[in-house]
CSV table of C-alpha atoms and ligand atoms in Angstrom, one decimal:
chain,number,residue,atom,x,y,z
A,1,MET,CA,32.8,-110.7,-158.5
A,2,ALA,CA,34.8,-107.9,-159.7
A,3,CYS,CA,35.8,-105.6,-157.2
A,4,ARG,CA,34.4,-102.1,-156.8
A,5,VAL,CA,37.5,-100.2,-157.4
A,6,CYS,CA,39.7,-101.2,-159.8
A,7,ASP,CA,36.4,-103.6,-161.8
A,8,ARG,CA,38.8,-106.6,-161.7
A,9,GLU,CA,38.0,-110.2,-161.5
A,10,HIS,CA,38.9,-111.2,-158.1
A,11,GLN,CA,38.1,-115.1,-158.3
A,12,VAL,CA,40.6,-115.3,-161.6
A,13,MET,CA,43.8,-117.7,-161.0
A,14,SER,CA,46.1,-119.5,-163.2
A,15,ARG,CA,48.2,-122.5,-162.3
A,16,PHE,CA,51.1,-120.7,-164.7
A,17,TRP,CA,51.2,-118.3,-162.0
A,18,THR,CA,55.0,-118.1,-159.8
A,19,LYS,CA,54.7,-118.6,-156.0
A,20,THR,CA,55.5,-114.9,-156.0
A,21,VAL,CA,52.4,-113.5,-157.5
A,22,SER,CA,50.2,-116.1,-155.8
A,23,ASP,CA,50.9,-115.2,-152.7
A,24,LEU,CA,51.0,-111.1,-153.3
A,25,THR,CA,48.4,-108.8,-151.9
A,26,PRO,CA,48.9,-106.6,-154.0
A,27,TYR,CA,48.2,-102.3,-153.5
A,28,VAL,CA,44.7,-102.0,-153.5
A,29,PRO,CA,44.6,-97.3,-154.2
A,30,GLY,CA,41.5,-94.7,-153.8
A,31,GLU,CA,38.6,-95.1,-155.8
A,32,GLN,CA,39.3,-93.4,-159.0
A,33,PRO,CA,35.0,-92.6,-159.9
A,34,SER,CA,34.6,-92.0,-163.3
A,35,SER,CA,31.5,-89.4,-162.4
A,36,PRO,CA,32.3,-85.5,-162.6
A,37,THR,CA,29.5,-84.6,-160.0
A,38,LEU,CA,31.5,-86.6,-157.1
A,39,LEU,CA,33.3,-84.2,-154.6
A,40,LYS,CA,37.0,-86.1,-154.5
A,41,LEU,CA,38.2,-86.0,-151.8
A,42,ASN,CA,39.9,-89.7,-151.2
A,43,THR,CA,43.5,-89.3,-153.2
A,44,ASN,CA,44.8,-86.6,-151.8
A,45,GLU,CA,45.1,-84.7,-155.3
A,46,HIS,CA,45.9,-81.3,-154.8
A,47,ALA,CA,42.8,-79.7,-155.2
A,48,LEU,CA,44.8,-77.0,-157.5
A,49,PRO,CA,45.4,-77.5,-161.7
A,50,PRO,CA,49.5,-77.6,-161.4
A,51,SER,CA,51.0,-74.4,-163.0
A,52,ASP,CA,50.6,-72.3,-166.4
A,53,ALA,CA,54.2,-72.8,-166.5
A,54,VAL,CA,53.8,-76.5,-166.2
A,55,MET,CA,50.9,-76.6,-168.7
A,56,ALA,CA,52.8,-74.7,-171.4
A,57,ALA,CA,55.6,-77.1,-171.0
A,58,VAL,CA,53.1,-79.6,-172.0
A,59,HIS,CA,51.3,-78.1,-174.7
A,60,SER,CA,54.9,-77.8,-176.3
A,61,SER,CA,55.9,-80.7,-176.6
A,62,GLN,CA,57.2,-81.5,-180.4
A,63,ALA,CA,57.3,-83.8,-182.6
A,64,GLU,CA,60.5,-84.7,-182.6
A,65,GLN,CA,60.5,-85.7,-178.8
A,66,LEU,CA,58.0,-88.2,-179.0
A,67,ARG,CA,59.6,-90.0,-181.8
A,68,ARG,CA,62.9,-90.1,-179.9
A,69,TYR,CA,63.5,-92.9,-176.8
A,70,PRO,CA,63.5,-89.7,-174.1
A,71,ASP,CA,66.9,-89.0,-172.2
A,72,PRO,CA,67.5,-91.8,-170.1
A,73,THR,CA,69.1,-90.1,-167.4
A,74,ALA,CA,66.6,-87.3,-167.5
A,75,LYS,CA,69.8,-85.3,-167.5
A,76,GLY,CA,67.1,-81.7,-167.4
A,77,LEU,CA,65.4,-82.6,-164.3
A,78,ILE,CA,67.6,-84.3,-162.1
A,79,GLU,CA,69.5,-80.8,-162.5
A,80,ALA,CA,67.0,-78.6,-160.9
A,81,ILE,CA,66.5,-80.9,-157.9
A,82,ALA,CA,69.6,-80.7,-157.3
A,83,GLU,CA,69.6,-77.3,-157.7
A,84,THR,CA,67.0,-76.6,-155.5
A,85,GLU,CA,68.2,-78.8,-153.3
A,86,SER,CA,71.7,-78.0,-152.9
A,87,LEU,CA,72.7,-81.3,-153.5
A,88,ALA,CA,75.3,-83.5,-156.6
A,89,THR,CA,72.9,-84.5,-159.8
A,90,ASP,CA,74.5,-88.2,-158.6
A,91,GLN,CA,72.7,-87.3,-155.1
A,92,VAL,CA,69.6,-87.5,-156.8
A,93,PHE,CA,67.4,-90.2,-158.6
A,94,VAL,CA,64.0,-90.2,-160.5
A,95,GLY,CA,61.1,-92.6,-161.3
A,96,ASN,CA,57.6,-92.7,-162.6
A,97,GLY,CA,56.0,-91.8,-159.8
A,98,SER,CA,57.2,-92.2,-155.8
A,99,ASP,CA,55.7,-95.5,-155.8
A,100,GLU,CA,58.3,-96.9,-158.5
A,101,VAL,CA,61.0,-94.6,-156.8
A,102,LEU,CA,60.5,-97.0,-153.4
A,103,ALA,CA,59.3,-100.1,-155.1
A,104,HIS,CA,63.4,-99.3,-156.2
A,105,ILE,CA,64.6,-98.7,-152.8
A,106,TRP,CA,63.0,-101.7,-151.9
A,107,LEU,CA,64.3,-103.8,-154.1
A,108,SER,CA,67.6,-102.4,-153.4
A,109,LEU,CA,68.2,-102.0,-150.3
A,110,LEU,CA,66.2,-103.5,-148.3
A,111,ALA,CA,65.1,-107.2,-150.2
A,112,ASP,CA,65.3,-110.2,-148.2
A,113,ARG,CA,65.9,-108.0,-144.7
A,114,PRO,CA,64.5,-107.3,-141.9
A,115,VAL,CA,62.4,-104.1,-141.9
A,116,GLN,CA,60.1,-101.9,-139.4
A,117,THR,CA,58.0,-99.6,-140.0
A,118,LEU,CA,55.1,-98.5,-137.9
A,119,ASP,CA,51.2,-100.3,-138.0
A,120,THR,CA,49.5,-96.8,-138.7
A,121,THR,CA,51.6,-95.9,-141.9
A,122,TYR,CA,51.4,-96.1,-146.2
A,123,GLY,CA,49.4,-99.3,-146.7
A,124,PHE,CA,51.7,-100.0,-149.9
A,125,TYR,CA,55.3,-100.6,-147.7
A,126,PRO,CA,53.9,-104.2,-146.6
A,127,VAL,CA,53.1,-105.0,-149.9
A,128,TRP,CA,56.0,-104.5,-151.4
A,129,ALA,CA,57.9,-106.6,-148.2
A,130,GLN,CA,56.0,-108.9,-149.3
A,131,LEU,CA,57.2,-109.0,-153.2
A,132,TYR,CA,60.7,-108.5,-152.3
A,133,GLN,CA,61.0,-111.1,-149.5
A,134,SER,CA,61.9,-108.8,-146.4
A,135,THR,CA,60.7,-109.9,-142.9
A,136,LEU,CA,58.2,-106.9,-142.3
A,137,THR,CA,57.7,-106.2,-138.2
A,138,GLU,CA,55.2,-102.8,-138.3
A,139,VAL,CA,56.1,-101.1,-135.0
A,140,PRO,CA,52.8,-99.5,-132.7
A,141,VAL,CA,52.1,-96.3,-133.1
A,142,LEU,CA,51.2,-94.6,-129.5
A,143,ALA,CA,47.4,-93.8,-128.4
A,144,ASN,CA,47.4,-90.9,-129.7
A,145,PHE,CA,49.1,-92.2,-133.3
A,146,ARG,CA,52.7,-90.6,-132.6
A,147,VAL,CA,55.3,-92.4,-133.4
A,148,ASP,CA,57.6,-94.7,-130.9
A,149,VAL,CA,60.5,-92.9,-132.1
A,150,ASP,CA,62.7,-94.5,-129.3
A,151,ALA,CA,61.0,-98.3,-130.1
A,152,LEU,CA,62.5,-97.8,-133.2
A,153,MET,CA,65.9,-97.3,-132.1
A,154,ALA,CA,65.8,-100.3,-130.1
A,155,SER,CA,66.4,-102.2,-133.5
A,156,PRO,CA,69.0,-102.5,-135.4
A,157,HIS,CA,67.1,-103.2,-139.1
A,158,ALA,CA,66.1,-100.6,-141.1
A,159,VAL,CA,63.9,-98.3,-141.1
A,160,VAL,CA,60.8,-97.1,-143.5
A,161,LEU,CA,58.9,-94.1,-142.5
A,162,ALA,CA,56.3,-91.6,-144.1
A,163,ASN,CA,57.2,-88.2,-142.9
A,164,PRO,CA,54.6,-86.9,-142.0
A,165,ASN,CA,53.2,-89.7,-142.1
A,166,ALA,CA,50.2,-91.6,-144.1
A,167,PRO,CA,47.2,-91.5,-143.4
A,168,THR,CA,47.5,-88.9,-139.9
A,169,GLY,CA,49.3,-86.4,-141.1
A,170,LEU,CA,51.3,-86.2,-138.4
A,171,ALA,CA,54.8,-85.2,-138.6
A,172,LEU,CA,57.9,-85.7,-137.0
A,173,SER,CA,60.6,-82.9,-136.7
A,174,ARG,CA,63.9,-82.8,-138.6
A,175,GLN,CA,65.5,-83.3,-134.6
A,176,GLU,CA,63.9,-86.4,-133.7
A,177,ILE,CA,64.9,-88.0,-137.6
A,178,GLU,CA,68.0,-87.5,-136.8
A,179,ARG,CA,67.9,-88.8,-133.7
A,180,LEU,CA,67.4,-92.3,-135.2
A,181,LEU,CA,70.0,-91.8,-138.2
A,182,ALA,CA,72.5,-90.9,-135.3
A,183,ASP,CA,72.2,-93.1,-133.0
A,184,ASN,CA,72.8,-96.2,-135.8
A,185,PRO,CA,75.0,-95.2,-138.8
A,186,ASN,CA,74.3,-99.0,-139.5
A,187,ARG,CA,70.3,-98.9,-139.6
A,188,LEU,CA,69.4,-97.5,-142.8
A,189,HIS,CA,66.5,-95.1,-142.6
A,190,VAL,CA,64.1,-94.9,-145.4
A,191,VAL,CA,61.7,-91.7,-144.8
A,192,ASP,CA,58.9,-90.7,-147.4
A,193,GLU,CA,58.3,-87.1,-147.5
A,194,ALA,CA,54.6,-87.7,-150.5
A,195,TYR,CA,53.6,-84.6,-148.1
A,196,TYR,CA,56.0,-82.6,-148.1
A,197,GLY,CA,55.6,-78.7,-148.9
A,198,PHE,CA,53.0,-78.7,-146.2
A,199,GLY,CA,54.4,-77.4,-143.8
A,200,ALA,CA,56.7,-80.4,-142.1
A,201,GLU,CA,60.4,-80.5,-142.1
A,202,SER,CA,62.5,-82.0,-144.2
A,203,VAL,CA,64.7,-84.0,-143.9
A,204,ALA,CA,66.9,-83.5,-148.1
A,205,PRO,CA,69.5,-81.1,-145.6
A,206,LEU,CA,70.7,-83.7,-143.3
A,207,ILE,CA,71.9,-86.2,-146.4
A,208,ASP,CA,75.2,-84.9,-146.9
A,209,ARG,CA,75.9,-85.9,-142.9
A,210,TYR,CA,74.0,-89.1,-143.0
A,211,ASP,CA,75.0,-91.7,-145.2
A,212,ASN,CA,72.4,-94.3,-143.8
A,213,LEU,CA,69.7,-91.6,-145.0
A,214,ILE,CA,67.4,-92.2,-148.3
A,215,VAL,CA,64.6,-89.5,-148.6
A,216,SER,CA,61.8,-89.8,-151.6
A,217,ARG,CA,59.8,-87.4,-153.0
A,218,SER,CA,56.9,-87.1,-155.3
A,219,LEU,CA,54.8,-84.0,-157.8
A,220,SER,CA,51.9,-85.7,-157.3
A,221,LYS,CA,50.4,-84.2,-153.8
A,222,SER,CA,53.0,-80.9,-153.9
A,223,HIS,CA,52.9,-80.0,-157.2
A,224,ALA,CA,49.5,-81.2,-158.5
A,225,LEU,CA,51.0,-83.7,-161.1
A,226,ALA,CA,49.8,-87.0,-159.7
A,227,GLY,CA,49.1,-88.0,-163.4
A,228,LEU,CA,51.9,-86.6,-164.9
A,229,ARG,CA,53.6,-89.8,-162.9
A,230,VAL,CA,57.1,-87.9,-161.4
A,231,GLY,CA,59.0,-89.1,-158.1
A,232,TYR,CA,62.4,-89.0,-157.2
A,233,ALA,CA,64.8,-89.8,-154.2
A,234,LEU,CA,67.5,-87.7,-152.5
A,235,ALA,CA,70.3,-89.8,-150.8
A,236,GLN,CA,74.1,-89.4,-150.8
A,237,ARG,CA,75.6,-91.2,-154.2
A,238,GLU,CA,76.9,-94.8,-153.6
A,239,LEU,CA,72.4,-95.5,-152.4
A,240,ILE,CA,71.8,-93.0,-155.3
A,241,GLU,CA,73.8,-96.4,-157.9
A,242,GLY,CA,72.0,-98.6,-156.5
A,243,LEU,CA,68.9,-97.5,-157.5
A,244,ASN,CA,70.1,-96.6,-160.7
A,245,ARG,CA,71.7,-100.5,-160.9
A,246,VAL,CA,67.6,-101.5,-160.4
A,247,LYS,CA,66.1,-99.1,-163.2
A,248,ASP,CA,68.4,-99.8,-165.5
A,249,SER,CA,67.7,-103.7,-165.2
A,250,PHE,CA,64.4,-103.2,-165.5
A,251,ASN,CA,63.4,-100.1,-167.5
A,252,SER,CA,65.9,-97.5,-168.9
A,253,TYR,CA,63.3,-94.5,-169.5
A,254,PRO,CA,60.7,-94.4,-166.7
A,255,LEU,CA,59.7,-91.0,-167.3
A,256,ASP,CA,58.6,-90.1,-170.5
A,257,ALA,CA,59.8,-86.4,-172.7
A,258,VAL,CA,56.9,-84.5,-171.8
A,259,ALA,CA,57.0,-85.6,-167.5
A,260,GLN,CA,60.6,-84.8,-168.0
A,261,ALA,CA,59.9,-81.3,-169.5
A,262,ALA,CA,57.2,-80.6,-167.2
A,263,ALA,CA,58.6,-81.7,-163.8
A,264,LYS,CA,61.2,-79.4,-164.6
A,265,VAL,CA,59.3,-76.3,-165.1
A,266,ALA,CA,57.2,-77.7,-161.6
A,267,ILE,CA,60.0,-78.1,-160.0
A,268,LEU,CA,61.3,-74.5,-160.4
A,269,ASP,CA,58.4,-72.8,-160.3
A,270,ALA,CA,59.0,-71.7,-156.7
A,271,PRO,CA,56.6,-68.9,-156.8
A,272,TRP,CA,53.7,-71.3,-157.6
A,273,GLN,CA,54.7,-73.6,-154.9
A,274,ALA,CA,54.7,-71.0,-152.5
A,275,HIS,CA,51.4,-69.9,-153.6
A,276,SER,CA,49.6,-73.0,-154.0
A,277,ALA,CA,50.6,-74.5,-150.4
A,278,ALA,CA,49.6,-70.6,-148.8
A,279,VAL,CA,46.0,-71.6,-150.6
A,280,ILE,CA,46.0,-75.5,-149.5
A,281,THR,CA,47.0,-74.6,-145.2
A,282,GLU,CA,45.0,-71.7,-145.0
A,283,SER,CA,41.5,-74.2,-146.5
A,284,ARG,CA,43.2,-77.3,-143.4
A,285,LYS,CA,42.8,-74.8,-141.0
A,286,ARG,CA,38.8,-73.7,-141.1
A,287,MET,CA,38.3,-77.9,-142.3
A,288,ALA,CA,40.4,-78.8,-139.0
A,289,GLU,CA,38.4,-75.6,-137.3
A,290,GLY,CA,35.0,-76.3,-138.9
A,291,LEU,CA,35.0,-80.2,-138.5
A,292,GLU,CA,35.9,-79.4,-134.8
A,293,ALA,CA,32.8,-77.3,-133.9
A,294,LEU,CA,30.8,-80.0,-135.2
A,295,GLY,CA,32.3,-81.9,-132.5
A,296,PHE,CA,35.1,-84.4,-134.6
A,297,GLU,CA,38.3,-84.6,-133.0
A,298,VAL,CA,41.1,-84.0,-135.8
A,299,LEU,CA,44.6,-84.2,-135.6
A,300,PRO,CA,47.3,-81.5,-136.3
A,301,SER,CA,48.2,-82.3,-140.1
A,302,SER,CA,51.3,-81.4,-141.9
A,303,ALA,CA,49.8,-82.6,-145.4
A,304,ASN,CA,47.3,-81.7,-147.5
A,305,PHE,CA,45.2,-83.7,-145.7
A,306,VAL,CA,42.8,-84.0,-142.1
A,307,PHE,CA,42.4,-87.4,-140.5
A,308,THR,CA,39.3,-87.0,-138.3
A,309,GLN,CA,36.8,-88.6,-136.2
A,310,HIS,CA,33.6,-88.6,-134.6
A,311,PRO,CA,33.0,-90.2,-130.8
A,312,ALA,CA,29.0,-90.1,-131.9
A,313,LEU,CA,28.9,-91.2,-135.5
A,314,SER,CA,31.0,-94.3,-136.9
A,315,GLY,CA,33.3,-94.2,-139.5
A,316,ARG,CA,31.8,-96.7,-141.6
A,317,MET,CA,28.3,-94.2,-140.8
A,318,LEU,CA,30.0,-91.0,-142.0
A,319,PHE,CA,31.4,-92.7,-145.0
A,320,ASP,CA,28.4,-93.5,-146.4
A,321,GLY,CA,26.7,-90.7,-145.2
A,322,LEU,CA,29.0,-88.3,-147.2
A,323,ARG,CA,28.9,-91.0,-150.1
A,324,GLN,CA,24.9,-90.5,-150.9
A,325,GLN,CA,25.3,-86.6,-150.6
A,326,ASP,CA,28.5,-87.0,-153.5
A,327,ILE,CA,31.7,-86.7,-151.4
A,328,LEU,CA,33.9,-89.4,-151.4
A,329,VAL,CA,36.6,-89.4,-148.6
A,330,ARG,CA,39.2,-92.5,-147.4
A,331,ARG,CA,38.4,-94.6,-145.2
A,332,TRP,CA,40.2,-98.5,-144.1
A,333,ASP,CA,37.9,-101.5,-142.3
A,334,ARG,CA,41.8,-101.6,-140.3
A,335,PRO,CA,41.8,-102.1,-136.5
A,336,ARG,CA,42.8,-98.3,-134.9
A,337,VAL,CA,41.8,-96.9,-137.8
A,338,GLU,CA,38.6,-98.1,-139.0
A,339,GLN,CA,36.6,-94.8,-137.1
A,340,TRP,CA,38.9,-92.4,-138.7
A,341,LEU,CA,38.2,-90.4,-142.2
A,342,ARG,CA,41.0,-89.4,-144.0
A,343,ILE,CA,39.8,-86.6,-146.1
A,344,THR,CA,42.3,-84.8,-148.7
A,345,VAL,CA,42.0,-80.8,-148.2
A,346,GLY,CA,40.2,-78.6,-151.3
A,347,THR,CA,39.5,-75.3,-151.9
A,348,LEU,CA,37.7,-72.9,-149.4
A,349,ALA,CA,34.2,-73.5,-151.5
A,350,GLN,CA,34.6,-77.9,-151.3
A,351,THR,CA,35.9,-77.6,-147.7
A,352,ALA,CA,32.3,-75.3,-147.1
A,353,SER,CA,31.1,-78.4,-148.6
A,354,LEU,CA,32.0,-80.9,-146.8
A,355,LEU,CA,31.9,-79.2,-143.8
A,356,ALA,CA,27.8,-78.5,-144.8
A,357,ALA,CA,27.6,-82.0,-145.5
A,358,CYS,CA,29.2,-83.0,-142.4
A,359,ALA,CA,27.1,-81.1,-140.5
A,360,SER,CA,24.1,-82.2,-141.8
A,361,LEU,CA,25.1,-86.2,-140.0
A,362,CYS,CA,25.8,-84.8,-136.8
A,363,PRO,CA,23.2,-85.3,-134.3
A,364,SER,CA,21.9,-82.2,-133.5
A,365,GLU,CA,21.2,-80.2,-130.8
A,366,ASP,CA,17.5,-81.4,-130.2
A,367,ASP,CA,17.5,-85.0,-130.7
B,1,LIG,C1,51.2,-90.9,-152.5
B,1,LIG,C2,51.9,-91.2,-151.6
B,1,LIG,C3,53.1,-91.7,-152.4
B,1,LIG,C4,52.9,-92.3,-154.0
B,1,LIG,O1,52.9,-91.2,-154.3
B,1,LIG,P1,53.2,-91.4,-156.6
B,1,LIG,O2,54.5,-90.3,-156.1
B,1,LIG,O3,51.8,-90.8,-157.1
B,1,LIG,O4,53.6,-92.3,-156.5
B,1,LIG,C5,53.9,-92.6,-152.0
B,1,LIG,N1,53.6,-92.4,-150.4
B,1,LIG,C6,52.5,-92.0,-150.0
B,1,LIG,C7,52.8,-91.5,-148.5
B,1,LIG,C8,52.1,-91.2,-150.3
B,1,LIG,O5,50.8,-90.8,-149.8
């Protein structure tokens, strides 16, 4: 049977597979359909195109740049990130998307150890825990999806958190995360800030004071560069050196020359970031208000998506109904979230289309 999402045959097995590979349950990314008519609100790509300056950097790449190996240290990009974050260059690590950065964090700092995360969070964490043989405890979120910081604090085990959380969009304040950091200096905290830039507070300013903190970031969402594959980590230099040891034992050139050049321009393009974040924030507000007017419950989001459910309509029915109208959103067949949809915030026009489609699926007054 072929998998609808990834097109791969699922029944295939080989006696040559290692035990680790046989036992794995790989992460399934959101669908990347080829149909151009589909309104794609399922993988939290940015609604706007990347900045003109980034496109100019992509177009100006030279044959010589491609003939040679890229800079294995990604010096220019790391300097730009360090400058933007007021950190030293040895406090920055870059990788091929933040998924790769997180995988390296896992192998260098979490493998073979007990780790705690939330029962409602990014679906890749249990996969890395399995791949790198960590014992994972999934701490339940509270009834309203709020993170139970006290429950995390009750254990000495390393904590992996997405902030804002996925798929809820709820953010912890810097102060709440600092409470965790200060509570136990021997507990490591990985804070995945993949949705940084849409309103949540970052904990990056705490790095100089806490050596038990590592932050990961992505250019996929905030900078509209999901296709370029660039992510980075920020931490004190000892943790970053651990990541570099893994990287140089895995792939010395994770970022190609074009990605390094374009990502550097993106990081330094503050006016584009301010403008695009304002567009998304406004569209998110309209989406939340529009959904609430139709009777949906919408969690307060600090990301470029909203998490929503309707008291009278099942998650599956809504997902299928939107799909029939050529709108693709994300839904998981998992306890706690099966009634909920995660909808990427599009442009104002796309949000209007989404709201019209939702209205057509809602019970009308006279039914
Ligand atoms: C999208 C996402 C990532 C991965 O981002 P890439 O940089 O595209 O690999 C990591 N963590 C969370 C929570 C995400 O939503």
